[in-house]
Short mmCIF file of C-alpha atoms in Angstrom, two decimals:
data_model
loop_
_atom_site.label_atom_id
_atom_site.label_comp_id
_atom_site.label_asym_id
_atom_site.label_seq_id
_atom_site.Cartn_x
_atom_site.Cartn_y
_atom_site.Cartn_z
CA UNK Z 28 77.02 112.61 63.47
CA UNK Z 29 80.25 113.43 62.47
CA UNK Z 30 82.13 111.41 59.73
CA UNK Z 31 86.11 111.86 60.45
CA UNK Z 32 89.27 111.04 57.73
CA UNK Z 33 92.47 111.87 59.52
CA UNK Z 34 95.76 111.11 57.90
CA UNK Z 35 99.29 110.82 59.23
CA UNK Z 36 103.23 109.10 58.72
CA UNK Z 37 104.32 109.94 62.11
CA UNK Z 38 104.33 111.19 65.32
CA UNK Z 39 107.05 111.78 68.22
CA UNK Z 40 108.27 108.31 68.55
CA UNK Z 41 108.44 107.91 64.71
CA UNK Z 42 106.39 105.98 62.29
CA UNK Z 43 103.44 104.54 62.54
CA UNK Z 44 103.76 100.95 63.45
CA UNK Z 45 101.12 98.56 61.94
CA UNK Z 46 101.26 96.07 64.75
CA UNK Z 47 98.84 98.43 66.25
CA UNK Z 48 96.03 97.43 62.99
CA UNK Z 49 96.22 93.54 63.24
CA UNK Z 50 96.97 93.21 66.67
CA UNK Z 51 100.24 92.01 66.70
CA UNK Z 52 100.66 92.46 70.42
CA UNK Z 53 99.84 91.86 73.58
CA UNK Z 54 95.98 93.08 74.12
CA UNK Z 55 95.97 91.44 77.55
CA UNK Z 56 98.13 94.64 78.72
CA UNK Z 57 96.43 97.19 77.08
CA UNK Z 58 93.58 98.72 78.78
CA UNK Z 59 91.56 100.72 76.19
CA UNK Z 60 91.20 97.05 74.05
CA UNK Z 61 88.31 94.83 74.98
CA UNK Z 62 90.30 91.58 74.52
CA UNK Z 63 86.58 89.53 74.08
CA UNK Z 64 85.79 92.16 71.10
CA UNK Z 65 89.25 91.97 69.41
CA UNK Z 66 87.98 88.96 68.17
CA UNK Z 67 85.40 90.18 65.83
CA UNK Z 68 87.85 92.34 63.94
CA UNK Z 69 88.25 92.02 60.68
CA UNK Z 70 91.79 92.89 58.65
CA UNK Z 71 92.41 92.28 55.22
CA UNK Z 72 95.97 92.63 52.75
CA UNK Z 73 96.94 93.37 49.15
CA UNK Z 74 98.59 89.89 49.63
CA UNK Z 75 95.51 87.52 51.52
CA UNK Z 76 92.45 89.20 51.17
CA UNK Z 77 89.77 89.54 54.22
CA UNK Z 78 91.02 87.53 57.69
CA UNK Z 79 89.37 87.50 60.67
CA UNK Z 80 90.83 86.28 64.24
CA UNK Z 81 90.16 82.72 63.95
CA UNK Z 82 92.01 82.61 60.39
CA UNK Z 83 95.48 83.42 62.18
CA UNK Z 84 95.79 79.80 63.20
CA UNK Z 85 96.19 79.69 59.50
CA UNK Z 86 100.01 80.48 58.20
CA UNK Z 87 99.67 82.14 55.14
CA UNK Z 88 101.86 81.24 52.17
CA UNK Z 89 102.92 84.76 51.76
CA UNK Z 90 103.10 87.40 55.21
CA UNK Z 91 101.36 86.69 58.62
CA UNK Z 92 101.27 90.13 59.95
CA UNK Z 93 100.46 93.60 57.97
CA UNK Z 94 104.27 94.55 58.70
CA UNK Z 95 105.56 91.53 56.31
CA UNK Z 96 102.94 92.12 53.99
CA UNK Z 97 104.52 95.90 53.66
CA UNK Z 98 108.20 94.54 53.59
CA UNK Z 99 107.00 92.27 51.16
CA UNK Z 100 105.38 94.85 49.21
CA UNK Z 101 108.16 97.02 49.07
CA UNK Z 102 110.48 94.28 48.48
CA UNK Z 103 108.86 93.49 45.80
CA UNK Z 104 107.94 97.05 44.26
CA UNK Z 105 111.28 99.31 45.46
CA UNK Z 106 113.68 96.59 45.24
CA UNK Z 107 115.02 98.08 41.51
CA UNK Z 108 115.27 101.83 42.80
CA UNK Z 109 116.86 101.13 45.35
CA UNK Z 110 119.81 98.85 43.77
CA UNK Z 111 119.86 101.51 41.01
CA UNK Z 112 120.40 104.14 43.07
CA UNK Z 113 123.02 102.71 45.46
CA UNK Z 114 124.74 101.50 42.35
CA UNK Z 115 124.45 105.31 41.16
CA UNK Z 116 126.01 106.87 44.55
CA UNK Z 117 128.78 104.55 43.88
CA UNK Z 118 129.48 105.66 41.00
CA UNK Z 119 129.90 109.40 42.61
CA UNK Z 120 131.68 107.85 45.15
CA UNK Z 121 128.94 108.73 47.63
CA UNK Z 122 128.12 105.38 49.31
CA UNK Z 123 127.33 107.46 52.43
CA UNK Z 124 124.10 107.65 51.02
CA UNK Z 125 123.55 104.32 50.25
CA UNK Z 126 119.19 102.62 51.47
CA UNK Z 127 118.27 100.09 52.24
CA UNK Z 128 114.66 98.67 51.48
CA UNK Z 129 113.89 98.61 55.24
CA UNK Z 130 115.51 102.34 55.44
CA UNK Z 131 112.67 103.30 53.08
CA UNK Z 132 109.76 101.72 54.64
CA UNK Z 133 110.48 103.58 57.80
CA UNK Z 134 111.20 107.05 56.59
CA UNK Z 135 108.43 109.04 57.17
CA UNK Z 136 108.98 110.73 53.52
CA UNK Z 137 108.71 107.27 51.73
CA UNK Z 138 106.86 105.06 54.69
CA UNK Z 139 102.95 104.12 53.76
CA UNK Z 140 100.32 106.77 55.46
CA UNK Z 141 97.97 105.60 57.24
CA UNK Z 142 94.38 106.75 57.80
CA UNK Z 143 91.60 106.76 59.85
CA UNK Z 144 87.90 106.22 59.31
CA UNK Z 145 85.14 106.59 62.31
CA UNK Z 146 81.51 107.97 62.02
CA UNK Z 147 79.93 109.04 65.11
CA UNK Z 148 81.83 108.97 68.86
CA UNK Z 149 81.00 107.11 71.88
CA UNK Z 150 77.83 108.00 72.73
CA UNK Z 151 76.41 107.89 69.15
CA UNK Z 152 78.19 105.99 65.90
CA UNK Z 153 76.77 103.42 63.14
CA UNK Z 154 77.01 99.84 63.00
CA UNK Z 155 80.01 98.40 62.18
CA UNK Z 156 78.51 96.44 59.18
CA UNK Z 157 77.82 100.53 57.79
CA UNK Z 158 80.96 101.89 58.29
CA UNK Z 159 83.05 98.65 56.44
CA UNK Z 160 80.77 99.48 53.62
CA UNK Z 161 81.02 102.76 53.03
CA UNK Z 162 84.95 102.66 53.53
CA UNK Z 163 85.03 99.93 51.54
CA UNK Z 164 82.89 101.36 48.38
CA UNK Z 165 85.45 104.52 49.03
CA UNK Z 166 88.64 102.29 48.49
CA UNK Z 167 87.32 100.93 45.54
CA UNK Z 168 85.85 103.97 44.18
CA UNK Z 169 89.78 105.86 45.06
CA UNK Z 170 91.44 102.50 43.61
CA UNK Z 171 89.71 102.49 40.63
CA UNK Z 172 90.20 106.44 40.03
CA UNK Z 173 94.04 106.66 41.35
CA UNK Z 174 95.16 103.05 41.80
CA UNK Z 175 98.18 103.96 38.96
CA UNK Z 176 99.87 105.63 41.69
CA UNK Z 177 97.91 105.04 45.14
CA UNK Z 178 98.13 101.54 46.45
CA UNK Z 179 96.49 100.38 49.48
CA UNK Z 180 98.11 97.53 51.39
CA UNK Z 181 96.27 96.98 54.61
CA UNK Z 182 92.87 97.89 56.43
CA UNK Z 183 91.14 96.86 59.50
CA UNK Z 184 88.31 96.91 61.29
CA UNK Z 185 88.33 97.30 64.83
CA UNK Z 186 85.47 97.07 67.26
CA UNK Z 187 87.28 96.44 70.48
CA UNK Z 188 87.58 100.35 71.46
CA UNK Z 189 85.07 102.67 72.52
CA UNK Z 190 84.25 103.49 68.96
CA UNK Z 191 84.24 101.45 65.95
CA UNK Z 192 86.95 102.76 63.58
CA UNK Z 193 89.08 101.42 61.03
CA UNK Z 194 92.65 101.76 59.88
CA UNK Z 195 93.93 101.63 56.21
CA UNK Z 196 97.50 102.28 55.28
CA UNK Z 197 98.49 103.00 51.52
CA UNK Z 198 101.68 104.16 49.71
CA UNK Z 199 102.13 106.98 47.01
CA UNK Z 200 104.44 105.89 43.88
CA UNK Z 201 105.43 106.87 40.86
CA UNK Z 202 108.62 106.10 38.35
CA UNK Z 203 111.44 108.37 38.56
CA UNK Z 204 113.64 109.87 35.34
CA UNK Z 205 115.39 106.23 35.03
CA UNK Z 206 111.92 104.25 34.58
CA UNK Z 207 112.45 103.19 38.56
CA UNK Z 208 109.18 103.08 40.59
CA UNK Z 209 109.90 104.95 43.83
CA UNK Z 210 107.69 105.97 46.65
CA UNK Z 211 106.94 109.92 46.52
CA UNK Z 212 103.60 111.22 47.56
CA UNK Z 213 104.01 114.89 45.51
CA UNK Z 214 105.01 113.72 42.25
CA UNK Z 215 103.11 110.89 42.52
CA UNK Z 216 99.68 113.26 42.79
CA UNK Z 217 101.56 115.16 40.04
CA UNK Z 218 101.02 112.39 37.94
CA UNK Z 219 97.51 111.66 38.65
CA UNK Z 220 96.86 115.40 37.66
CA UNK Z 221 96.44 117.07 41.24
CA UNK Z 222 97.15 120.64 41.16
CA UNK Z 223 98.55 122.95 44.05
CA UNK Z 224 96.00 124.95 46.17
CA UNK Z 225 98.25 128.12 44.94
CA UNK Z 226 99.38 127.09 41.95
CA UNK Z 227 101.39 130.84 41.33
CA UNK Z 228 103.18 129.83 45.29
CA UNK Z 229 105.86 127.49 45.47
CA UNK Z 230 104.92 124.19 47.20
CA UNK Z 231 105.21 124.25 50.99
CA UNK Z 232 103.91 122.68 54.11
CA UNK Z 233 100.54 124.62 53.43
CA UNK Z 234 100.28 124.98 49.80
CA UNK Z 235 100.94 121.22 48.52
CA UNK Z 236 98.94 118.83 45.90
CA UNK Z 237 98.21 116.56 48.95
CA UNK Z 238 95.73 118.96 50.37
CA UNK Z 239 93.70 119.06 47.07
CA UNK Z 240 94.04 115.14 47.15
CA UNK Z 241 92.47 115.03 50.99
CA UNK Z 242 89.91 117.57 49.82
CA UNK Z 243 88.64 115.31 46.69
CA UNK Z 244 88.84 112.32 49.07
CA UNK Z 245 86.64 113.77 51.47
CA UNK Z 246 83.96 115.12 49.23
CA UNK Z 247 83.79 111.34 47.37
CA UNK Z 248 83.68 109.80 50.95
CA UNK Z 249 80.26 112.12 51.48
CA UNK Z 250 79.10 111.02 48.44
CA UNK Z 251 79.38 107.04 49.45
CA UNK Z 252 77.82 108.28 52.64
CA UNK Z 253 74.86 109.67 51.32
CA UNK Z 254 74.31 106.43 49.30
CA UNK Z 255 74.01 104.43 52.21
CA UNK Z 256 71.14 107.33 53.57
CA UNK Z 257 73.34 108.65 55.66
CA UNK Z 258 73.04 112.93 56.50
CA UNK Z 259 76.53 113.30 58.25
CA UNK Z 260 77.98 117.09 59.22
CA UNK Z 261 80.36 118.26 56.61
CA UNK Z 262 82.22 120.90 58.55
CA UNK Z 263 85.82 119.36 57.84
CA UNK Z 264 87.72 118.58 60.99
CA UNK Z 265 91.45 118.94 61.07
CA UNK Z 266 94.07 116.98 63.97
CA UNK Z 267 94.74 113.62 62.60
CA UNK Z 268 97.64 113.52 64.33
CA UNK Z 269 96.39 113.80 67.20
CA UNK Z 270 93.76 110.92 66.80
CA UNK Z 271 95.89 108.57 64.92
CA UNK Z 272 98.25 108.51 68.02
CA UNK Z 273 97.17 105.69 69.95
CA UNK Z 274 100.43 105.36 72.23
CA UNK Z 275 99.37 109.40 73.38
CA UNK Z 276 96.08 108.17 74.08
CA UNK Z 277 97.42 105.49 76.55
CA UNK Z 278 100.24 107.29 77.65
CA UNK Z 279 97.45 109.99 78.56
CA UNK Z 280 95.70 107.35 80.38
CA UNK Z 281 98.70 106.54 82.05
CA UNK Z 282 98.84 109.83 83.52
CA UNK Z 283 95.83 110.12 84.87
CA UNK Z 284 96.96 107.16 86.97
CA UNK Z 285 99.77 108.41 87.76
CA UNK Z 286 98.20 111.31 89.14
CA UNK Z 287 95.79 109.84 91.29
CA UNK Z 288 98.57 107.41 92.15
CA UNK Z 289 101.05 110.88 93.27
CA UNK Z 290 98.08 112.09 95.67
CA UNK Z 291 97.96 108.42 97.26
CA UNK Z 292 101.21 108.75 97.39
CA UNK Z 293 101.39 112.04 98.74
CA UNK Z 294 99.05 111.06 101.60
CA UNK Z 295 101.10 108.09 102.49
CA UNK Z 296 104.45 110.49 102.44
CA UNK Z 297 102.02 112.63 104.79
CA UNK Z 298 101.09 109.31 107.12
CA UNK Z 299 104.76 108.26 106.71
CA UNK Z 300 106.18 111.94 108.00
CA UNK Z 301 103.94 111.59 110.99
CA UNK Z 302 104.75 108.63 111.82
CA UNK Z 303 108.42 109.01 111.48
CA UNK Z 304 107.42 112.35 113.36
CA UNK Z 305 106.07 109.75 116.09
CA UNK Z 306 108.76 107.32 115.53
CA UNK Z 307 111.59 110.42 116.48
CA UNK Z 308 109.99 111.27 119.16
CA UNK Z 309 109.76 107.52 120.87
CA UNK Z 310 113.37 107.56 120.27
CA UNK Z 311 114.23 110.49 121.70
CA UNK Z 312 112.55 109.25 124.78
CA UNK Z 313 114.54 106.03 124.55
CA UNK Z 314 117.55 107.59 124.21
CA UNK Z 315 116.90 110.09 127.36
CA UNK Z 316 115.86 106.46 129.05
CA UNK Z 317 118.82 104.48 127.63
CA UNK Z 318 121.11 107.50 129.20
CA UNK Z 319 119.05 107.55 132.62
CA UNK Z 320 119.50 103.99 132.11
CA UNK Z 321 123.21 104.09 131.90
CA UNK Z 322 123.56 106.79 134.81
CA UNK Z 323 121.80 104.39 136.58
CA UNK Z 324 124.19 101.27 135.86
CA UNK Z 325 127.05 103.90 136.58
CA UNK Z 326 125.41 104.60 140.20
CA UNK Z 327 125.16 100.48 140.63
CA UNK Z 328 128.28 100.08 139.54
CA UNK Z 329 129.93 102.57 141.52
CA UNK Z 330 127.35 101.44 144.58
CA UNK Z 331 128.36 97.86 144.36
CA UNK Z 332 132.20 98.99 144.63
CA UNK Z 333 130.89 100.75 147.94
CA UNK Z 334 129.49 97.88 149.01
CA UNK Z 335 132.50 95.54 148.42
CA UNK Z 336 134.75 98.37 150.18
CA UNK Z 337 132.49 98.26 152.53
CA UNK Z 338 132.64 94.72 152.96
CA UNK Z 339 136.23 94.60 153.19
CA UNK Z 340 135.95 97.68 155.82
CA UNK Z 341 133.60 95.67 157.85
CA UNK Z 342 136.36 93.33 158.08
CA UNK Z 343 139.23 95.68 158.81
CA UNK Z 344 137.10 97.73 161.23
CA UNK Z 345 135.83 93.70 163.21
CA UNK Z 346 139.43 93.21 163.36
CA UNK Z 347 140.46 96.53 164.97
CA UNK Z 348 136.79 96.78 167.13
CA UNK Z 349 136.90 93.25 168.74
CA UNK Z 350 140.76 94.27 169.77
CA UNK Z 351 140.09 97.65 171.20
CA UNK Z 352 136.86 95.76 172.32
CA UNK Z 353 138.64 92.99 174.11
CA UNK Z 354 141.07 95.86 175.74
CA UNK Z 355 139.01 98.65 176.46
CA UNK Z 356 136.56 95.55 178.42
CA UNK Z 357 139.91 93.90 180.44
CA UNK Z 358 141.23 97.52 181.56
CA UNK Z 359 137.15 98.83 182.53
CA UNK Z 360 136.76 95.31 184.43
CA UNK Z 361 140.37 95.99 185.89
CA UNK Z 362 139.57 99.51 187.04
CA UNK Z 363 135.98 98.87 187.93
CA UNK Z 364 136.90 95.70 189.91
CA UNK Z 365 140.04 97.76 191.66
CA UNK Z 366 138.17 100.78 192.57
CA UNK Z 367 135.36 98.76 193.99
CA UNK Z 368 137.90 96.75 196.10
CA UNK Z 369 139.93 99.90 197.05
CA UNK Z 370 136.60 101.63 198.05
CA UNK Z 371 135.75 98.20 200.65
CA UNK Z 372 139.33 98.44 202.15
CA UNK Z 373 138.86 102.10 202.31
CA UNK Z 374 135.51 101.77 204.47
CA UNK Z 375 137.11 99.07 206.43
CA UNK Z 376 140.46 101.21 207.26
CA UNK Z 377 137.88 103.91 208.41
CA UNK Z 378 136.22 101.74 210.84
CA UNK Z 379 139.06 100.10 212.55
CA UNK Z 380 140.71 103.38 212.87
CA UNK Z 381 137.23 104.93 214.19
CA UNK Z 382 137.67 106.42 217.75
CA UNK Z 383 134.68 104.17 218.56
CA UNK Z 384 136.52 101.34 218.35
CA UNK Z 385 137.90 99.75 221.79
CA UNK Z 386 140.44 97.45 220.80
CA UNK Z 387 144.02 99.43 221.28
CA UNK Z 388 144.95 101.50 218.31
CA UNK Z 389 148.47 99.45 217.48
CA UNK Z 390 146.03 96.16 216.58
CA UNK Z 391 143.88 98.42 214.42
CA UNK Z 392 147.03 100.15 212.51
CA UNK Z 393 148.34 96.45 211.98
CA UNK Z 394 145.15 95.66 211.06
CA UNK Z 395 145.21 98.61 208.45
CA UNK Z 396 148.89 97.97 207.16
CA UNK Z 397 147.96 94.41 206.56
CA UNK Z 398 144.93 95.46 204.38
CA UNK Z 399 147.57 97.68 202.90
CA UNK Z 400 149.32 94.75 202.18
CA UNK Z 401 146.36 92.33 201.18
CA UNK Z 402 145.22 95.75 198.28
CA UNK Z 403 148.48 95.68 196.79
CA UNK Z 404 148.48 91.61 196.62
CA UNK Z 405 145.02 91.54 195.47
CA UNK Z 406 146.00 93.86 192.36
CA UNK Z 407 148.76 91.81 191.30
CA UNK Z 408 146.48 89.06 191.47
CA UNK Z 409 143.67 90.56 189.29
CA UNK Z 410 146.52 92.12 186.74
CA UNK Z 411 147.67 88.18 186.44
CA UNK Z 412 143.76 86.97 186.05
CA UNK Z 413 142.64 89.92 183.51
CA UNK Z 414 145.86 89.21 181.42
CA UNK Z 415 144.68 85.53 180.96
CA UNK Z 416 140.99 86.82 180.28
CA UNK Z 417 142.46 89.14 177.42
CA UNK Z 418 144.85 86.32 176.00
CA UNK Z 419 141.86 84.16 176.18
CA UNK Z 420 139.45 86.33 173.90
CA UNK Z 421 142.20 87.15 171.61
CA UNK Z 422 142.51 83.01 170.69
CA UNK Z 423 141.53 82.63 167.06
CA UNK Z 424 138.22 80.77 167.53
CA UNK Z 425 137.15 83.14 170.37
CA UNK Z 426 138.28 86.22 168.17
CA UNK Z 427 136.87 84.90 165.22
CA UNK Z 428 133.30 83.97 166.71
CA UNK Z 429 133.82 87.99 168.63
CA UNK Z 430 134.56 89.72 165.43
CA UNK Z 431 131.46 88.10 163.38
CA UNK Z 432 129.23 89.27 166.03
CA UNK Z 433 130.71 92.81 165.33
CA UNK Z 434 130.67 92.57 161.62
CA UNK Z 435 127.04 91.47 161.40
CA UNK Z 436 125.71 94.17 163.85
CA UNK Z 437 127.50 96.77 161.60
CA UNK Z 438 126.49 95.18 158.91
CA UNK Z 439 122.63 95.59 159.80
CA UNK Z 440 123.52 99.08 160.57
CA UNK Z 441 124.72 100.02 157.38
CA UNK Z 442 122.30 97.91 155.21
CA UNK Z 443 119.85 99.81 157.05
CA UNK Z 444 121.22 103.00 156.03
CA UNK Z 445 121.49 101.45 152.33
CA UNK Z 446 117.50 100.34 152.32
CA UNK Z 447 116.88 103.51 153.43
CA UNK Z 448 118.79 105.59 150.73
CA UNK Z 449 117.26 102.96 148.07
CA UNK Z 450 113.66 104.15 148.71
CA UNK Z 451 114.58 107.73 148.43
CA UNK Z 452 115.93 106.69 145.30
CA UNK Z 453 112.78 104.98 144.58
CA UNK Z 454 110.79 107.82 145.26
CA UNK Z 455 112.91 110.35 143.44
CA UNK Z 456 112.92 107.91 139.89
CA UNK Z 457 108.85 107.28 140.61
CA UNK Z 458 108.29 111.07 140.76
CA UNK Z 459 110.45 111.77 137.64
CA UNK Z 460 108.53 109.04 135.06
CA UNK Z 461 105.30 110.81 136.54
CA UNK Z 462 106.78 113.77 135.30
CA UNK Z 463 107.49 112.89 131.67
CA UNK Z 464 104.19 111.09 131.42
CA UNK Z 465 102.44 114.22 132.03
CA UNK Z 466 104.39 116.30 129.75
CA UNK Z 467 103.44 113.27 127.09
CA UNK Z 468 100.10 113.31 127.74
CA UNK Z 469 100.07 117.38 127.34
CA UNK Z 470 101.95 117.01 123.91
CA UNK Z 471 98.99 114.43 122.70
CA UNK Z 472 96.52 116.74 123.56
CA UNK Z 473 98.10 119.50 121.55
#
């Protein structure tokens, strides 16, 4: 197993916060905490000693949470510094400069580091009651050795992740040239009698007394190890950044979700398009139905105009056919009548003036000239008659009852022309929707 001491102030969205060590949030929401486990952690402060969960019900005289406790402690520490020192930038008429406490507790030059302790991983790591006693023999031991300049403020113990690990944040400090205690991690190690790694280089990111610190630390963390029979791999590893980051772990988590979420997603944008693919197409054919539709209404419209001209041309055309009717029936019965009377006289002329007739020929040519007579008396007679026959059709009730005979036999004839021409249409509108069924049922099947 592997025994791991990763240090850190910062990351990308600033200092470490210590609400993340006592829990000071919501664990419900947080899916890499077992919320039944967070119970069994254990935390402890400079200011109240070892608490477990149950003891927050308790309110402490002092801080509640490990962020008071480390306002508290710099309150309480820093306060002189930092009055001195705004008092001095007054004096230079440099008040831009002016910190507060809280300004100092957050910069991650003079915030408390924080580090963390794990032995093992997830698939192999030592009890929990092992690892709080060899971390806690190390702060002692590093207490007792540098606790004139190192101070640790907070630790705890948490076993409600994969792996049990525990986070302890401390502060470097020593007094400056005007006797005023300020945090400062180099010259604080200066103090203690660190050296630099290159002591002929100039201090740097790589060549500073810290790393000489870490080193020391880790070899007197081995040593506690191996007192507790522990044989742990000593290759150092480096990237406590990286570990210390819990908010990268989640937001990593996150991600993943994310991801699998975008190829749900994706898929439903895919089911969506084919639908709206489907949903386009129905309307198209709505809209080529809604205009065949309209057409249609245009056709009735314009139909049902026919039909009320025709209507009122029934009428007209009654009117005019029962007149004509009425005098095109008086003058045939006239003529008729006349011609069959004028053909009887004829005959009769014939035969009395026949040579086979005995009575004396000036009796027969009376008798002929007073047919003459009788013809010419007779037609007067039938003009009189068919003139009151005509005059008596063309009275309103006998013209009325006429003309509604008319009208309703061309009526039938023309709604029998119209029944016709409405099956054709019939036909032709049938034959077109079995048209663009088939042309559906061929785009389906490709």
């Amino acid at each position: 197993m592997k025994l791991t001491r990763h240090n850190g102030r910062a990351g990308k969205n600033g200092t470490y916060n210590p609400k993340h060590n006592d829990r000071r949030f919501d664990v419900e929401n947080s899916d890499h905490i077992d919320t039944e486990r967070a119970k069994q952690n254990i935390y402890w402060d400079c200011f109240n000693g070892y608490r477990t969960f149950a003891d927050r019900e308790e309110e402490p005289e002092l801080a509640a949470t490990f962020e008071e406790v480390e306002q508290l402690y710099y309150v309480q520490k820093y306060s002189p510094f930092v009055e001195g020192q705004n008092a001095r930038n007054a004096q230079t008429r440099h008040t831009e400069r002016n910190r507060s406490i809280e300004e100092i507790r957050m910069n991650k030059k003079t915030c408390p580091e924080e580090t963390v302790y794990q032995i093992g991983n997830m698939e192999e790591y030592v009890s929990p009651e092992v690892l709080l006693q060899v971390v806690t023999e190390f702060i002692a031991e590093l207490n007792r050795r540098f606790g004139s300049h190192i101070h640790t403020l907070d630790w705890a113990l948490h076993l409600d992740e994969s792996t049990p690990h525990i986070h302890e944040r401390h502060v470097f400090d020593c007094e400056n040239k005007y006797g005023e205690l300020f945090p400062q991690q180099e010259k604080a190690l200066e103090a203690l009698g660190f050296e630099l790694p290159e002591p002929e280089k100039k201090p740097s990111r790589y060549n500073n007394r810290k790393m000489v610190f870490d080193s020391a630390c880790r070899v007197l963390l081995f040593e506690v190890a191996k007192k507790h029979g522990l044989h742990l791999e000593e290759e150092p590893e480096y990237g406590g950044r990286k570990y210390l980051e819990k908010q990268d772990f989640i937001l990593a988590k996150q991600k993943e979700r994310m991801a699998a979420q975008g190829e749900i997603i994706e898929q439903q944008q895919t089911v969506i398009s084919e639908q709206l693919g489907a949903i386009l197409h129905q309307n198209q054919a709505l809209s080529e139905n809604a205009k065949e539709i309209a057409m249609q209404g245009e056709k009735l419209e314009k139909l049902t105009l026919k039909l009320e001209d025709v209507e009122q041309l029934i009428d007209d055309v009654s009117d005019i056919a029962y007149d004509k009717a009425v005098e095109v029936v008086t003058d045939t019965v006239r003529i008729e009548t006349h011609q069959e009377d004028m053909r009887l006289v004829d005959e009769t002329k014939r035969w009395l003036l026949s040579l086979e007739r005995k009575a004396p020929l000036k009796q027969r040519e009376f008798a002929v000239k007073y047919l003459d007579s009788v013809m010419g008396k007779i037609g007067n007679a039938m003009k009189t008659v068919l003139h009151r026959i005509q005059q008596k059709l063309m009275q309103p009730d006998m013209r009325n009852a006429g003309k509604q005979q008319v009208k309703e036999q061309a009526r039938e004839t023309i709604l029998e022309k119209l029944k016709r021409n409405q099956r054709k249409v019939d036909q032709e509108n049938a034959a077109r929707k079995q048209a663009r069924q088939n042309a559906r049922s061929q785009e389906t099947e490709l």
